[in-house]
Coordinates of C-alpha atoms in Angstrom, one line a residue:
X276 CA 0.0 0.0 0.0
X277 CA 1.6 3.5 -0.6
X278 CA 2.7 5.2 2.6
X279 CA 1.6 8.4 3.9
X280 CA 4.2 10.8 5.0
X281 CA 4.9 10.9 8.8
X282 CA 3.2 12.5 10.6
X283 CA 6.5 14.6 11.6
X284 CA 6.7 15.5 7.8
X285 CA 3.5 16.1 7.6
X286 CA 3.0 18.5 10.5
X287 CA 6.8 20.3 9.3
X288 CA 5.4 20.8 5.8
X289 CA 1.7 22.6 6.9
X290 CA 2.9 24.7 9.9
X291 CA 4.5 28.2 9.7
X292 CA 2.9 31.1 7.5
X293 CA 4.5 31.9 4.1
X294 CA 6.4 35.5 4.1
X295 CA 4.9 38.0 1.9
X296 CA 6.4 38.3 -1.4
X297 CA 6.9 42.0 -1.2
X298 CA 10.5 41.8 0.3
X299 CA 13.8 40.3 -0.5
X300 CA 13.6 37.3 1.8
X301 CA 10.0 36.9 1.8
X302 CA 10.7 36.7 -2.5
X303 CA 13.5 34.0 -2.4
X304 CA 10.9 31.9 0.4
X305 CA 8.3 32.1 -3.0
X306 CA 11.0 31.9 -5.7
X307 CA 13.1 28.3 -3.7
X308 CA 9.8 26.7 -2.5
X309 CA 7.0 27.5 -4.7
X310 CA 7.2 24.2 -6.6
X311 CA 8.1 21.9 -3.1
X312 CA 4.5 21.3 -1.9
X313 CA 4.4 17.1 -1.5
X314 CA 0.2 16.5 -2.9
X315 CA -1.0 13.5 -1.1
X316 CA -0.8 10.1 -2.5
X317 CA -3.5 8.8 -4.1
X318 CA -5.3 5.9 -2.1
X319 CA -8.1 4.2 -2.9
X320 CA -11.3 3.5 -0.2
X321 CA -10.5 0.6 0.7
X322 CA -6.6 1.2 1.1
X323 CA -7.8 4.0 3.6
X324 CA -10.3 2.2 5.7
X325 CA -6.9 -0.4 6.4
X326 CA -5.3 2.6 8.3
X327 CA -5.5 3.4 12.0
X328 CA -8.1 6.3 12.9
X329 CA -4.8 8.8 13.7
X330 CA -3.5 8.0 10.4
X331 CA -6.5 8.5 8.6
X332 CA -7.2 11.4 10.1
X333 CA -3.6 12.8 9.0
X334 CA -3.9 11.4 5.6
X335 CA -7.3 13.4 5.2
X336 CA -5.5 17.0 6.7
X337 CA -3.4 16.3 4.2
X338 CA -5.9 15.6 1.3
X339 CA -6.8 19.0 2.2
X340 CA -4.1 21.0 2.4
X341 CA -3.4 19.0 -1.5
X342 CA -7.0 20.5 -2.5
X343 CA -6.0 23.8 -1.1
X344 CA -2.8 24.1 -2.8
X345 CA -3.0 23.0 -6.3
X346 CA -0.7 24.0 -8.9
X347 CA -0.7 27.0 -11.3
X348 CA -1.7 25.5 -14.6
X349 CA -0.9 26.7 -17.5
X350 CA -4.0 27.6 -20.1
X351 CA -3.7 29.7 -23.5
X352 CA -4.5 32.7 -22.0
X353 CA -1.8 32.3 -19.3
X354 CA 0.8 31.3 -21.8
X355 CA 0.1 34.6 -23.8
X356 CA 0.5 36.5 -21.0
X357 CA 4.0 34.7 -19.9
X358 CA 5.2 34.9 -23.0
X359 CA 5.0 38.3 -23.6
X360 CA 6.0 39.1 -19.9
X361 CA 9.1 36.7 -20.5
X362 CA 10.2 37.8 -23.8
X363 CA 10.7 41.6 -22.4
X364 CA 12.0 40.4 -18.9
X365 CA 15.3 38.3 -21.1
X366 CA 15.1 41.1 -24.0
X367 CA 15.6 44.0 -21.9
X368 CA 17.7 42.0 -19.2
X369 CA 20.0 41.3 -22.5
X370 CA 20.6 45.1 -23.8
X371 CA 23.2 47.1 -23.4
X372 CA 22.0 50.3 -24.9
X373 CA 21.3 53.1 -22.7
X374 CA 18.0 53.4 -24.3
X375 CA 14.5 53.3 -21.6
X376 CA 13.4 49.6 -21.1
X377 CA 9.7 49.0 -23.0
X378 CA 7.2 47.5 -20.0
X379 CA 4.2 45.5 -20.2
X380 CA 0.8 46.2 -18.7
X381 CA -1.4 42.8 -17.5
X382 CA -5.0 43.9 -17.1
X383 CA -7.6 41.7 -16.8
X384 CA -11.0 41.2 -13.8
X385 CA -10.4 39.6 -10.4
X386 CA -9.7 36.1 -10.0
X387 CA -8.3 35.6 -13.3
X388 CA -4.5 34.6 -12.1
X389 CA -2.8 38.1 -12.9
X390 CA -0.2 38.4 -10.3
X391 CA 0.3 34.2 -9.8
X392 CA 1.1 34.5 -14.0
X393 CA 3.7 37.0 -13.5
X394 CA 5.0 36.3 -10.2
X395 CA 6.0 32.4 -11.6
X396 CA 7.3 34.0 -14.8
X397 CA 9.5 35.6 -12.8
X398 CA 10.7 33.6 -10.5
X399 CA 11.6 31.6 -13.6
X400 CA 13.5 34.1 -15.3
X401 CA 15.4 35.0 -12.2
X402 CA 16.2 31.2 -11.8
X403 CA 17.8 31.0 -15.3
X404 CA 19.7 34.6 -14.6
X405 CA 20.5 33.2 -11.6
X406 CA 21.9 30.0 -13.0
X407 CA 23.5 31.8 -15.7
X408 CA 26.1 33.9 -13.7
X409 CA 26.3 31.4 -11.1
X410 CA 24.8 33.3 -8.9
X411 CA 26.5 35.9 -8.6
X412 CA 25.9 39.6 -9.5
X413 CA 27.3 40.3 -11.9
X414 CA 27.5 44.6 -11.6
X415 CA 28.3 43.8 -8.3
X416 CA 31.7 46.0 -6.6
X417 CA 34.7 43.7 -5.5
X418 CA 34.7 42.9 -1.7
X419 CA 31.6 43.9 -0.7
X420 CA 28.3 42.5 0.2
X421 CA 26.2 41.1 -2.6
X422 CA 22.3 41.0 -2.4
X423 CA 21.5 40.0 -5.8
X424 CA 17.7 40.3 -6.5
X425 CA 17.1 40.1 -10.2
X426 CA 13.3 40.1 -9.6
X427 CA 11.2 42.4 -7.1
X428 CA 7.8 42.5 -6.6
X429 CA 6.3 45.4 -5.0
X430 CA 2.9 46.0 -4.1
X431 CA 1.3 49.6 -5.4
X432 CA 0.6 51.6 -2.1
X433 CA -3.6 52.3 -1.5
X434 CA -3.0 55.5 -1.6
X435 CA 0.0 56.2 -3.6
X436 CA 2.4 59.2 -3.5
X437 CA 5.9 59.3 -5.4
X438 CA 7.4 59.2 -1.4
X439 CA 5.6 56.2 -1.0
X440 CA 6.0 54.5 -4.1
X441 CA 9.4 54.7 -3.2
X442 CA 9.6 53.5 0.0
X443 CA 7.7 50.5 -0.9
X444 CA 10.1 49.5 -3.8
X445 CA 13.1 50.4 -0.3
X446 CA 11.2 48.5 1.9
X447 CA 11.4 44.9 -0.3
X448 CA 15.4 45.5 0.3
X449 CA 15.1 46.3 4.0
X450 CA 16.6 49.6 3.0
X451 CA 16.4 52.8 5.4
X452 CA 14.3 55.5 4.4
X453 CA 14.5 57.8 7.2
X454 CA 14.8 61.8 7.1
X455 CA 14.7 61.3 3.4
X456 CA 13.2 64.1 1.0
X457 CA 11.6 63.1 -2.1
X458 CA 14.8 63.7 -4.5
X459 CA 17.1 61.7 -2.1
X460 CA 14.3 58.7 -2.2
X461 CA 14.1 58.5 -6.0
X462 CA 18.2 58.7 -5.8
X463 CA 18.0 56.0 -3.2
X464 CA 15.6 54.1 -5.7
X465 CA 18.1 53.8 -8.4
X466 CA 21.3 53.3 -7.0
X467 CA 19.4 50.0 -5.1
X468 CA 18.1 48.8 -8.7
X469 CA 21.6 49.3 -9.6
X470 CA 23.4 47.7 -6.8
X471 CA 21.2 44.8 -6.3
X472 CA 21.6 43.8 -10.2
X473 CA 17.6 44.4 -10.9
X474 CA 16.0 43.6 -14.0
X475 CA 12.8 43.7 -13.4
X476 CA 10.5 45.3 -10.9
X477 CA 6.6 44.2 -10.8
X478 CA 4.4 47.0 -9.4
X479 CA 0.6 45.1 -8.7
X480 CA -2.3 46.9 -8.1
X481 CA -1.4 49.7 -10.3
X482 CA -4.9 50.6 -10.6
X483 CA -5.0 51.6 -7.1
X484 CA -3.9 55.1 -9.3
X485 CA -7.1 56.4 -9.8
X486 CA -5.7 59.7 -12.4
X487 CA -8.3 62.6 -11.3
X488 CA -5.8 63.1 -8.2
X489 CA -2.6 65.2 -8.7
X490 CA -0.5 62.8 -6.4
X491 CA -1.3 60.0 -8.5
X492 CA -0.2 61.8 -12.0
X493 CA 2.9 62.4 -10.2
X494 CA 3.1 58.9 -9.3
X495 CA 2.5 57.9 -13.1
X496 CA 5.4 60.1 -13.4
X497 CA 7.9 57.8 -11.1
X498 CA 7.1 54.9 -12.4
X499 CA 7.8 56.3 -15.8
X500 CA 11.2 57.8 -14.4
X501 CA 12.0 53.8 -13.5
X502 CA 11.9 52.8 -16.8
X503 CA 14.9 55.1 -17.7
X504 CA 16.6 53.1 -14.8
X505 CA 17.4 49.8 -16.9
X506 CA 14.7 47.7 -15.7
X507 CA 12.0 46.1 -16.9
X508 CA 8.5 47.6 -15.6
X509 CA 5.3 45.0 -14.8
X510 CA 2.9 46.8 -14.2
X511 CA -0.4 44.9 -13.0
X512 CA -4.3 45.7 -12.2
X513 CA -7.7 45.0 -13.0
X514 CA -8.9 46.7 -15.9
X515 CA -6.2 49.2 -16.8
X516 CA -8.1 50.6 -19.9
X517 CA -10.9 51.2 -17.7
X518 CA -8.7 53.3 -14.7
X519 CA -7.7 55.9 -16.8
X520 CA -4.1 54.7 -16.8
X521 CA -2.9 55.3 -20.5
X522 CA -5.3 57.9 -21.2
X523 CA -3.2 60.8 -18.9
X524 CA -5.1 63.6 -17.4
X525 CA -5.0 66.7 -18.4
X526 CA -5.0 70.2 -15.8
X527 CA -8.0 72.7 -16.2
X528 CA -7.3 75.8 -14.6
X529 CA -10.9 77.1 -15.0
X530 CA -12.4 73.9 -13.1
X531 CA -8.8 73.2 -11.0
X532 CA -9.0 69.9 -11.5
X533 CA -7.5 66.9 -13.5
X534 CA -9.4 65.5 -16.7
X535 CA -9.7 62.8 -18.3
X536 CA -9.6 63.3 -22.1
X537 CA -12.0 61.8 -24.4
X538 CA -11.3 59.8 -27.7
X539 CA -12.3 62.9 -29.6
X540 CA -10.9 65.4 -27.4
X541 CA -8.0 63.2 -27.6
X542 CA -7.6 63.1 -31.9
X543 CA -8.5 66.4 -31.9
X544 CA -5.2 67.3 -29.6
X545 CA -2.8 65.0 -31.0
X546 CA -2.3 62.5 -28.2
X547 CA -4.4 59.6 -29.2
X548 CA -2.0 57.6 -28.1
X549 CA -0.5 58.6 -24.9
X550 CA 3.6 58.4 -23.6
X551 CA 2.1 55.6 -21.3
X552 CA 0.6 53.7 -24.0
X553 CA 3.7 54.3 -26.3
X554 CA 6.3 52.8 -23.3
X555 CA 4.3 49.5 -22.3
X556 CA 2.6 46.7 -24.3
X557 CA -0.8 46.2 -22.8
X558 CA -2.0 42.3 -22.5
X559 CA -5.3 40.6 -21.0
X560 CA -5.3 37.9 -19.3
X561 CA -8.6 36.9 -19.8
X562 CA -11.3 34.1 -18.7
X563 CA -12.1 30.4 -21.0
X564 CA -14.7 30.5 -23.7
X565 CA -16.4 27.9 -25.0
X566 CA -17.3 28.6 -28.3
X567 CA -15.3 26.9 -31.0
X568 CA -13.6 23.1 -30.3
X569 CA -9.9 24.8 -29.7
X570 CA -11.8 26.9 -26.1
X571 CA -14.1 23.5 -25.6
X572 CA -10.8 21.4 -25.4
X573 CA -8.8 24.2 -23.9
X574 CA -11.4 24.1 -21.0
X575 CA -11.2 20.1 -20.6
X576 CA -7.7 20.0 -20.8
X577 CA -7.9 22.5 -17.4
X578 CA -10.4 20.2 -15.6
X579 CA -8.7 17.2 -16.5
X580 CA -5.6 18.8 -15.2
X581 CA -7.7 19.9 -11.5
X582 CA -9.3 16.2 -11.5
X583 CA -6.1 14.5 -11.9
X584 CA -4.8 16.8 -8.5
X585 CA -7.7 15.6 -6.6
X586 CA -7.2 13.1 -3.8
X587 CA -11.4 12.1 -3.7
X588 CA -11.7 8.3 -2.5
X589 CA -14.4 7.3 -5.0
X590 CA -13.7 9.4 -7.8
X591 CA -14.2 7.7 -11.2
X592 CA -12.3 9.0 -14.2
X593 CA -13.9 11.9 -15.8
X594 CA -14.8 13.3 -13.0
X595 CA -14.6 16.7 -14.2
X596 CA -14.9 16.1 -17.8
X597 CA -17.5 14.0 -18.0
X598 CA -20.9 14.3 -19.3
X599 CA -22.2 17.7 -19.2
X600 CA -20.2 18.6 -16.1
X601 CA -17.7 20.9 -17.9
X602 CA -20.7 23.2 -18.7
X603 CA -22.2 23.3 -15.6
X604 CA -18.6 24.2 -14.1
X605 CA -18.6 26.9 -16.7
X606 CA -21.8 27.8 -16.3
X607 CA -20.8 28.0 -12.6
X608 CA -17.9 30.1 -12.8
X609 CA -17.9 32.1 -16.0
X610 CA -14.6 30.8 -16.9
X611 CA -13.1 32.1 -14.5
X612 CA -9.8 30.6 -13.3
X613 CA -9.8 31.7 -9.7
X614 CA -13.8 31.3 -9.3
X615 CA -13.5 27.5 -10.8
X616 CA -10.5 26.4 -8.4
X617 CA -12.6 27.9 -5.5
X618 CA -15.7 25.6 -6.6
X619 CA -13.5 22.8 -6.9
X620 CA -11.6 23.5 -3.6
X621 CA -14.5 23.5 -1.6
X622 CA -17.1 20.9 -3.4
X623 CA -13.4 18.9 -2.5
X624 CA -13.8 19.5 1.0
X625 CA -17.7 19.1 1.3
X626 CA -16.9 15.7 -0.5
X627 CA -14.8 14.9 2.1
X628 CA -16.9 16.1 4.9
X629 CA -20.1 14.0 3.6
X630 CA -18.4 11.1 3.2
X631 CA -19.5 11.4 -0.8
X632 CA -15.8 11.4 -1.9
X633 CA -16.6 12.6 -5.4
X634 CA -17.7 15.5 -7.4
X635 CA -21.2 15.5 -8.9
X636 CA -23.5 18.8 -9.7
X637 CA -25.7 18.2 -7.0
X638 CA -22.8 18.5 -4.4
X639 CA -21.7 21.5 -6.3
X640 CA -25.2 23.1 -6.1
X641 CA -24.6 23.5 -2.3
X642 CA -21.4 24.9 -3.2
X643 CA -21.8 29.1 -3.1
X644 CA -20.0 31.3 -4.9
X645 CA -20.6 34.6 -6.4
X646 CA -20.7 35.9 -9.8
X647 CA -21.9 39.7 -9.6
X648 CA -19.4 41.3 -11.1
X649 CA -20.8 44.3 -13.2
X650 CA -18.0 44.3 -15.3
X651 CA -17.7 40.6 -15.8
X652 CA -18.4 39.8 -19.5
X653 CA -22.1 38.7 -19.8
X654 CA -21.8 35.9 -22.5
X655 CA -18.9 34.4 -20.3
X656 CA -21.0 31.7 -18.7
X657 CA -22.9 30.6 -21.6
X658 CA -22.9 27.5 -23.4
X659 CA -23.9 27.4 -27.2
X660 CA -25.8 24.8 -28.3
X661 CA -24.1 21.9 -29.8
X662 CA -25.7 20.0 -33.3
X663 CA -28.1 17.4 -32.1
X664 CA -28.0 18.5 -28.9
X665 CA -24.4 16.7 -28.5
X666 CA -22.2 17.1 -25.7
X667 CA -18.2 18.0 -26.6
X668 CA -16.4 14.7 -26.8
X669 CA -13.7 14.4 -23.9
X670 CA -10.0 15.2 -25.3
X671 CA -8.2 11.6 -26.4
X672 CA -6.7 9.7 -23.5
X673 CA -2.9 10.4 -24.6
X674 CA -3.6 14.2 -23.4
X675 CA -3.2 15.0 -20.0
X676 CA -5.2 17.8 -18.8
X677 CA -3.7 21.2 -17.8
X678 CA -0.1 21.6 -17.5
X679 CA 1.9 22.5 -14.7
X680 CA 4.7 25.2 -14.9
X681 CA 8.3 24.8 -14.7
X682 CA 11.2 27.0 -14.9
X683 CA 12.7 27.6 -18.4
X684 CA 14.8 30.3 -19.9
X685 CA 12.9 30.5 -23.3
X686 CA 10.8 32.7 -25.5
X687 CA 7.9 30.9 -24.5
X688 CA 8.0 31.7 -20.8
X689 CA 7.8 29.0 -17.7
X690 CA 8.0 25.8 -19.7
X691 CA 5.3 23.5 -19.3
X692 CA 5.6 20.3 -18.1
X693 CA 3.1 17.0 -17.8
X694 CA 0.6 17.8 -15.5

């Protein structure tokens, strides 16, 4: 029979609460251990009845904590997103002209995988920089201490000033900020960048920037200053064109206040498209459709990827896929990445609790989640109608669902590996 880990093991691997990802040592804790979580094994009913009521109970903690940590899987719309992301992280990382650094902008609504797309894209690309000058930096000054942080993550403040936009990006290197004035800051800012061997700094929640408020054009400002600092800017939020972000307000001194331009205000003046717009490639990362055979397979190559990381004691094959059950899930969700794993995680759980120990819809009726999001595209959930009255056929046997990630220093992003 396989063994379940120790309890020892078990207890070592789900105690202790990850560090946040917004400073250096809380990043390398993501970057070294985001791909060390040990699933469960998979056991049959019977193999579980066999074991003694302390085991059992450990092996179904850990059936949870497997549920509640599945892996990121990659789907197309992730892939378009990391390869764009990765392609300017290694191109810009590569040049030597003094030139500014072109960013990228990932918009997209909530719970589509924004900021767990470009946080594992990367912590891949700094695993192969890494790798690639044996970690060391290589800017770095003989003899003295080396903090090499080719990656940093950096969360937008809620209300953000330039003062402390720049004491956030400080604060990831533990770096004093005291009895600094603004200038000094934005010096301090650089000479980090520069000294730590940065090449690419991921600002999420940009769209905390709402661009009616002066400090938050000044803000724009900084983070356009960074780009002139040889790094690669990620900029991240939900729905970007919608913020006001690339449209740049514009001063009235008869009203005194910041306006947004129109399209045809916009033509009219010249500055259709704004600097923003010019210095950052803008990509969506957006939910699965289900209209055409490539989205219907797309979307069962995702389940079949969730079913196959399920540890459900009576779960038949095509669980997920099955029948009409990728429609309902669809139906459920919208397509939505985040809203689907949440389903799953906790029909999982209620399957556990039960005693049921499989997915069907009427567990997943019980199951309540919430879809009113205004903003949410309204033929998301819909399912067309199929000739006949068919249901899509399951993808062939020989593919194998969704795909984990796995580092790779190529022009398609984190490599994907059998899921």
């Amino acid at each position: 029979m396989t063994e379940v880990l120790p309890p020892g093991a078990l207890a070592g691997m789900l105690t202790g609460k990850p560090p946040r990802r917004d400073t250096f040592q809380g990043w390398q804790h993501y970057r070294t251990t985001r791909q060390q979580f040990t699933p469960a094994p998979q056991l049959t009913f019977a193999q579980w009845r066999v074991l003694s009521p302390h085991r059992r109970s450990l092996y179904d903690l850990h059936r949870t904590a497997t549920h509640v940590n599945l892996p990121l899987q990659e789907t197309p719309m992730s892939l378009k997103v990391s390869r764009l992301v990765n392609r300017r992280m290694r191109n810009n990382a590569l040049k030597q002209k003094p030139a500014t650094r072109a960013g990228v902008m990932i918009t997209g609504w909530g719970y589509q995988g924004k900021t767990e797309t470009v946080c594992e894209v990367a912590a891949s690309f700094e695993d192969a920089w890494l790798d690639m000058h044996d970690h060391l930096n290589p800017t770095a000054v003989a003899g003295t201490w080396d903090l090499h942080a080719p990656a940093v993550y950096v969360q937008t403040p809620v209300t953000a000033k330039p003062k402390s936009t720049c004491q956030a990006v400080l604060n990831f290197f533990g770096a004093s900020v005291t009895n600094m004035n603004l200038p000094q800051m934005i010096q301090q800012v650089a000479q980090s960048l520069h000294d730590h061997g940065v090449k690419a700094l991921i600002l999420d929640d940009i769209t905390r920037l709402r661009m009616h408020r002066a400090d938050d054009q000044d803000t724009l400002d900084l983070i356009r200053a960074f780009m002139s600092m040889n790094v690669t800017l990620v900029l991240v939020g939900v729905d970007i064109p919608g913020s006001g972000l690339l449209r740049e307000a514009r001063w009235d001194g008869q009203t005194r206040q910041w306006v947004m331009p129109t399209s045809e205000h916009a033509r009219v003046h010249g500055f259709e498209t704004t600097q923003t717009e010019r210095r950052f490639d803008l990509v969506e990362l957006d939910h699965f459709r289900y209209t055409t055979p490539v989205e219907m397979t797309a979307f069962h190559d995702h389940l079949g990827g969730l079913e196959s990381q399920l540890r459900l004691l009576k779960a038949e094959p095509g669980m997920l896929t099955g029948g009409s059950m990728p429609e309902y899930l669809l139906r459920r969700t919208g397509g939505v990445v985040g809203l689907l794993e949440r389903l799953i995680e906790d029909g999982a759980q209620e399957a556990m609790d039960s005693g049921q120990e499989f997915l069907d819809e009427g567990l997943l009726d019980e199951i309540v989640i919430s879809l009113d999001d205004p903003a949410r595209d309204p033929g998301a959930g819909e399912i067309p109608a199929l000739p006949d009255g068919g249901r899509m056929a399951s993808p062939s046997a020989s593919r194998k669902g969704g795909r984990r990630r796995n580092g790779s220093f190529d022009d398609r992003g984190p490599r994907a590996a059998g899921g």
